[in-house]
Every structure is written in C-alpha cells, then in structure tokens.
Coordinates of C-alpha atoms in Angstrom, one line a residue:
I1 CA 15.5 -6.6 5.1
A2 CA 12.3 -5.7 4.3
C3 CA 11.9 -1.7 4.3
F4 CA 9.2 0.8 3.9
G5 CA 9.3 2.6 0.5
P6 CA 10.1 4.4 -1.9
L7 CA 13.4 2.4 -2.1
D8 CA 15.8 0.9 -4.4
P9 CA 15.7 -2.6 -4.7
N10 CA 17.8 -3.0 -7.7
P11 CA 21.5 -4.6 -6.7
N12 CA 23.2 -2.8 -10.0
S13 CA 21.8 0.8 -9.1
V14 CA 24.0 3.4 -7.4
N15 CA 20.8 3.8 -5.1
Y16 CA 20.6 0.2 -4.4
G17 CA 19.7 -0.6 -0.4
K18 CA 18.8 3.6 -0.2
I19 CA 15.4 4.6 1.3
L20 CA 14.7 7.2 -1.6
A21 CA 12.1 10.4 -1.3
T22 CA 9.9 9.7 1.4
P23 CA 7.3 11.9 3.4
K24 CA 8.6 10.0 6.5
P25 CA 10.5 12.8 8.3
G26 CA 14.4 12.0 8.5
W27 CA 14.6 9.0 6.5
A28 CA 14.8 10.4 2.9
N29 CA 18.1 8.9 1.2
T30 CA 19.2 6.4 4.1
D31 CA 21.4 3.6 3.4
V32 CA 19.5 1.1 4.8
V33 CA 21.7 -1.8 3.3
G34 CA 25.1 0.2 3.8
F35 CA 24.4 0.5 7.3
F36 CA 23.6 -3.4 8.1
N37 CA 26.4 -4.4 5.7
S38 CA 29.1 -2.1 7.7
E39 CA 27.8 -3.3 10.9
L40 CA 27.2 -7.1 10.2
G41 CA 29.7 -7.5 7.0
I42 CA 27.2 -10.4 5.8
P43 CA 25.2 -10.4 2.7
I44 CA 21.8 -8.9 2.6
G45 CA 18.7 -9.0 0.9
F46 CA 16.7 -6.0 0.6
D47 CA 13.2 -5.1 -0.7
T48 CA 10.1 -3.4 0.1
D49 CA 7.7 -4.4 3.6
V50 CA 5.0 -5.4 1.4
N51 CA 6.7 -7.9 -1.0
A52 CA 8.3 -9.6 2.0
A53 CA 4.5 -9.5 3.2
V54 CA 3.5 -10.9 -0.2
L55 CA 6.1 -13.4 0.1
A56 CA 5.2 -14.7 3.4
E57 CA 1.3 -14.8 2.6
A58 CA 2.3 -16.8 -0.7
K59 CA 4.3 -19.3 1.4
W60 CA 2.5 -19.6 4.7
G61 CA -0.9 -17.5 4.5
A62 CA -4.0 -16.5 2.4
G63 CA -1.9 -17.1 -0.9
A64 CA -0.3 -20.4 -0.1
G65 CA -0.2 -22.7 -3.2
L66 CA -0.9 -19.5 -5.9
S67 CA 1.4 -17.9 -8.0
D68 CA -0.3 -14.9 -8.7
V69 CA -0.9 -12.8 -5.6
V70 CA -1.0 -9.0 -4.6
Y71 CA -0.7 -7.8 -0.8
Y72 CA -2.3 -4.6 0.1
T73 CA -1.1 -2.6 3.2
I74 CA -3.6 -0.1 4.0
G75 CA -2.8 2.0 7.1
T76 CA -0.5 4.9 7.6
G77 CA 0.2 4.9 3.9
I78 CA -0.5 2.5 1.3
G79 CA 1.4 -0.1 -0.5
A80 CA 1.5 -3.2 -2.2
G81 CA 3.7 -6.3 -3.1
A82 CA 3.1 -8.2 -6.0
M83 CA 4.1 -11.8 -7.1
V84 CA 3.5 -12.7 -10.7
N85 CA 4.1 -16.4 -12.0
G86 CA 5.6 -17.1 -8.5
K87 CA 8.6 -14.2 -8.7
L88 CA 7.9 -10.6 -7.0
L89 CA 7.2 -7.8 -9.6
H90 CA 10.1 -5.5 -10.1
G91 CA 10.7 -3.0 -12.8
M92 CA 12.2 0.4 -13.2
T93 CA 11.9 0.4 -9.5
H94 CA 9.4 -1.2 -7.4
P95 CA 5.8 -0.7 -7.8
E96 CA 3.7 2.1 -6.1
M97 CA 0.6 0.6 -6.0
G98 CA -0.5 2.9 -3.5
H99 CA 0.1 6.2 -5.6
V100 CA -2.1 5.4 -8.4
R101 CA -4.8 7.9 -9.3
L102 CA -8.1 7.0 -8.8
P103 CA -11.3 9.3 -9.9
H104 CA -12.1 11.8 -7.6
D105 CA -15.6 13.0 -7.1
R106 CA -14.7 16.5 -5.7
I107 CA -18.4 17.6 -5.0
K108 CA -19.0 14.0 -3.2
D109 CA -15.6 13.9 -1.8
P110 CA -14.2 17.9 -1.3
Y111 CA -11.2 16.8 0.8
P112 CA -8.0 17.4 -1.6
G113 CA -6.2 14.5 -0.7
G114 CA -3.1 14.2 1.9
C115 CA -0.3 12.6 -0.2
P116 CA 2.5 15.4 -0.4
F117 CA 3.8 14.1 -3.8
H118 CA 0.1 13.4 -5.5
G119 CA -2.3 14.8 -3.4
D120 CA -5.4 12.7 -3.9
C121 CA -3.6 9.4 -5.3
F122 CA -4.9 6.2 -3.6
E123 CA -3.0 6.7 -0.4
G124 CA -3.7 10.5 -0.3
L125 CA -7.4 9.4 0.0
A126 CA -7.8 6.3 1.6
S127 CA -4.9 6.1 4.1
G128 CA -5.7 6.1 7.7
P129 CA -4.0 9.7 7.8
A130 CA -6.3 11.0 4.9
I131 CA -9.5 9.5 7.0
E132 CA -8.7 11.5 10.0
A133 CA -7.9 14.6 7.8
R134 CA -11.3 14.2 5.9
W135 CA -12.9 13.4 9.2
G136 CA -11.4 15.0 12.0
I137 CA -11.3 11.8 14.1
P138 CA -8.8 8.8 13.9
A139 CA -9.7 6.2 11.7
M140 CA -9.6 3.7 14.9
E141 CA -12.3 5.8 16.9
L142 CA -14.9 6.0 14.0
P143 CA -18.0 3.9 14.4
G144 CA -18.8 0.8 12.1
D145 CA -21.6 2.9 10.5
H146 CA -19.7 6.0 10.0
P147 CA -20.1 7.7 6.3
A148 CA -16.3 7.3 6.3
W149 CA -16.2 3.6 5.6
E150 CA -18.3 4.0 2.5
F151 CA -15.7 6.4 1.2
E152 CA -13.2 4.1 2.0
A153 CA -14.9 1.1 0.4
D154 CA -15.2 3.2 -2.8
Y155 CA -11.5 4.0 -3.2
I156 CA -10.2 0.8 -2.1
A157 CA -12.6 -1.0 -4.9
L158 CA -11.5 1.3 -7.4
A159 CA -7.8 0.7 -6.9
L160 CA -8.9 -3.4 -6.8
Q161 CA -10.9 -2.9 -9.9
G162 CA -7.6 -1.1 -11.8
L163 CA -5.2 -3.9 -10.3
I164 CA -7.6 -6.8 -11.5
C165 CA -7.6 -5.3 -15.0
T166 CA -3.8 -5.0 -15.2
L167 CA -2.4 -8.1 -13.0
S168 CA -5.3 -10.2 -12.8
P169 CA -3.9 -11.9 -9.7
Q170 CA -5.7 -15.1 -8.4
R171 CA -5.6 -13.5 -5.1
I172 CA -5.6 -10.0 -3.5
I173 CA -5.3 -9.7 0.1
L174 CA -5.6 -7.0 2.6
G175 CA -4.1 -5.9 5.7
G176 CA -3.0 -3.1 7.6
G177 CA -4.3 -0.8 10.4
V178 CA -7.5 0.4 8.4
M179 CA -8.7 -3.1 7.5
T180 CA -8.8 -4.2 11.1
Q181 CA -12.5 -2.5 10.2
K182 CA -14.2 -5.6 9.1
Q183 CA -17.5 -4.2 8.2
L184 CA -15.1 -3.0 5.0
F185 CA -14.7 -6.6 3.4
P186 CA -18.4 -7.0 2.2
L187 CA -18.7 -3.4 1.4
I188 CA -15.5 -3.8 -1.1
R189 CA -16.5 -6.9 -2.5
E190 CA -19.9 -5.3 -3.6
K191 CA -18.5 -2.4 -5.1
T192 CA -15.6 -4.2 -7.0
A193 CA -18.2 -6.4 -8.2
S194 CA -20.3 -3.6 -9.7

C-alpha cells in the first residue's frame, strides 16, 4: 500500500502501518495496514506514496536505468521519495523532504507560510494551498506570466539545490498538480544552476 504521510513504514515499530500526525482531518493515527490485514488476511507492504512513485519512475519512467533518483510531488502538499544505490531511502522514519526549511525573505515574500507544523517550510511556502493563500487565487487559475511562478520557481530551486548537495541524485523528477505549469521547468533549471 502506498499512502500519504507522515507514516511509519518500519515493520519493527509499534506504529507500523499507521498514518502519524497529519494536517489532513480525520486521518491522524489511522491504522492502514491493520485495516487491510483484518479485511484481506494477506501480507501487505506499506510505504509512502512518493516512494511508490520513485519506484515506478525508476522502473518504467524518467528514472529508468538509474540507481539514484528523487521524485517530488508538488501539489496539495509536498513530498519526495528517494532511491539511493537502487534502494528506497529510509531511516528513523521516511524522509520528509517537503518540510525542509528554506531561506524566506519576508520583505520580498511576507506570506508567513501555511504548514500547520512548521509555518514556512518548503510545503508551507510552495504547495498549491500556499500559492492560493498567498495570492488569493487557486494556482491552476493563475496565468502563466503571474509573479507567483517566479516565487514558486525560487522556492523549488532552493529545495533542489539542498537536495543536490546532500544526496547528489542522478535525476530529480518533479510531479504533482503544481508542476502541470510547464513554464516552471525552465525557471527552476535556471535558478537551480545559479
């Protein structure tokens, strides 16, 4: 089962198979694996939706043939899955790459951030809900030349620069609803290289 997080993917943990503290109403502490075990009675694998996405990209998509790939989804939230040396990256818990802290110029961007846990982390500044809260219009309704996309490209580039320095992936794949804005890709490439 591939599920949104934060969650506990460690089979040796007492919280294995559960969604942990989440801003999604009604989902905190949901025992996903327990439910399906009781209903189906079959072995169940459990990990994040973004880890499933990076596995699929590494097998059949833009990361095919590579051993070190990161997949970001940038939409209602921001999350990432990482494959390092051909294996999914896990540690104390799954990586929370959407909640990394980014430089936030409050003069240029006075929006305080929308993450209920961290305020102005990557997700709090660059997710679809953050774009809408900052500009008062849903991201998908903003024109391609709106200043929102420069802000978005800046925040995404900052996150990617940190990731490149930390994991040095062979490829970073960007998906999710916000990334349907095709004008973002050249902006991000330009800002990431600088």
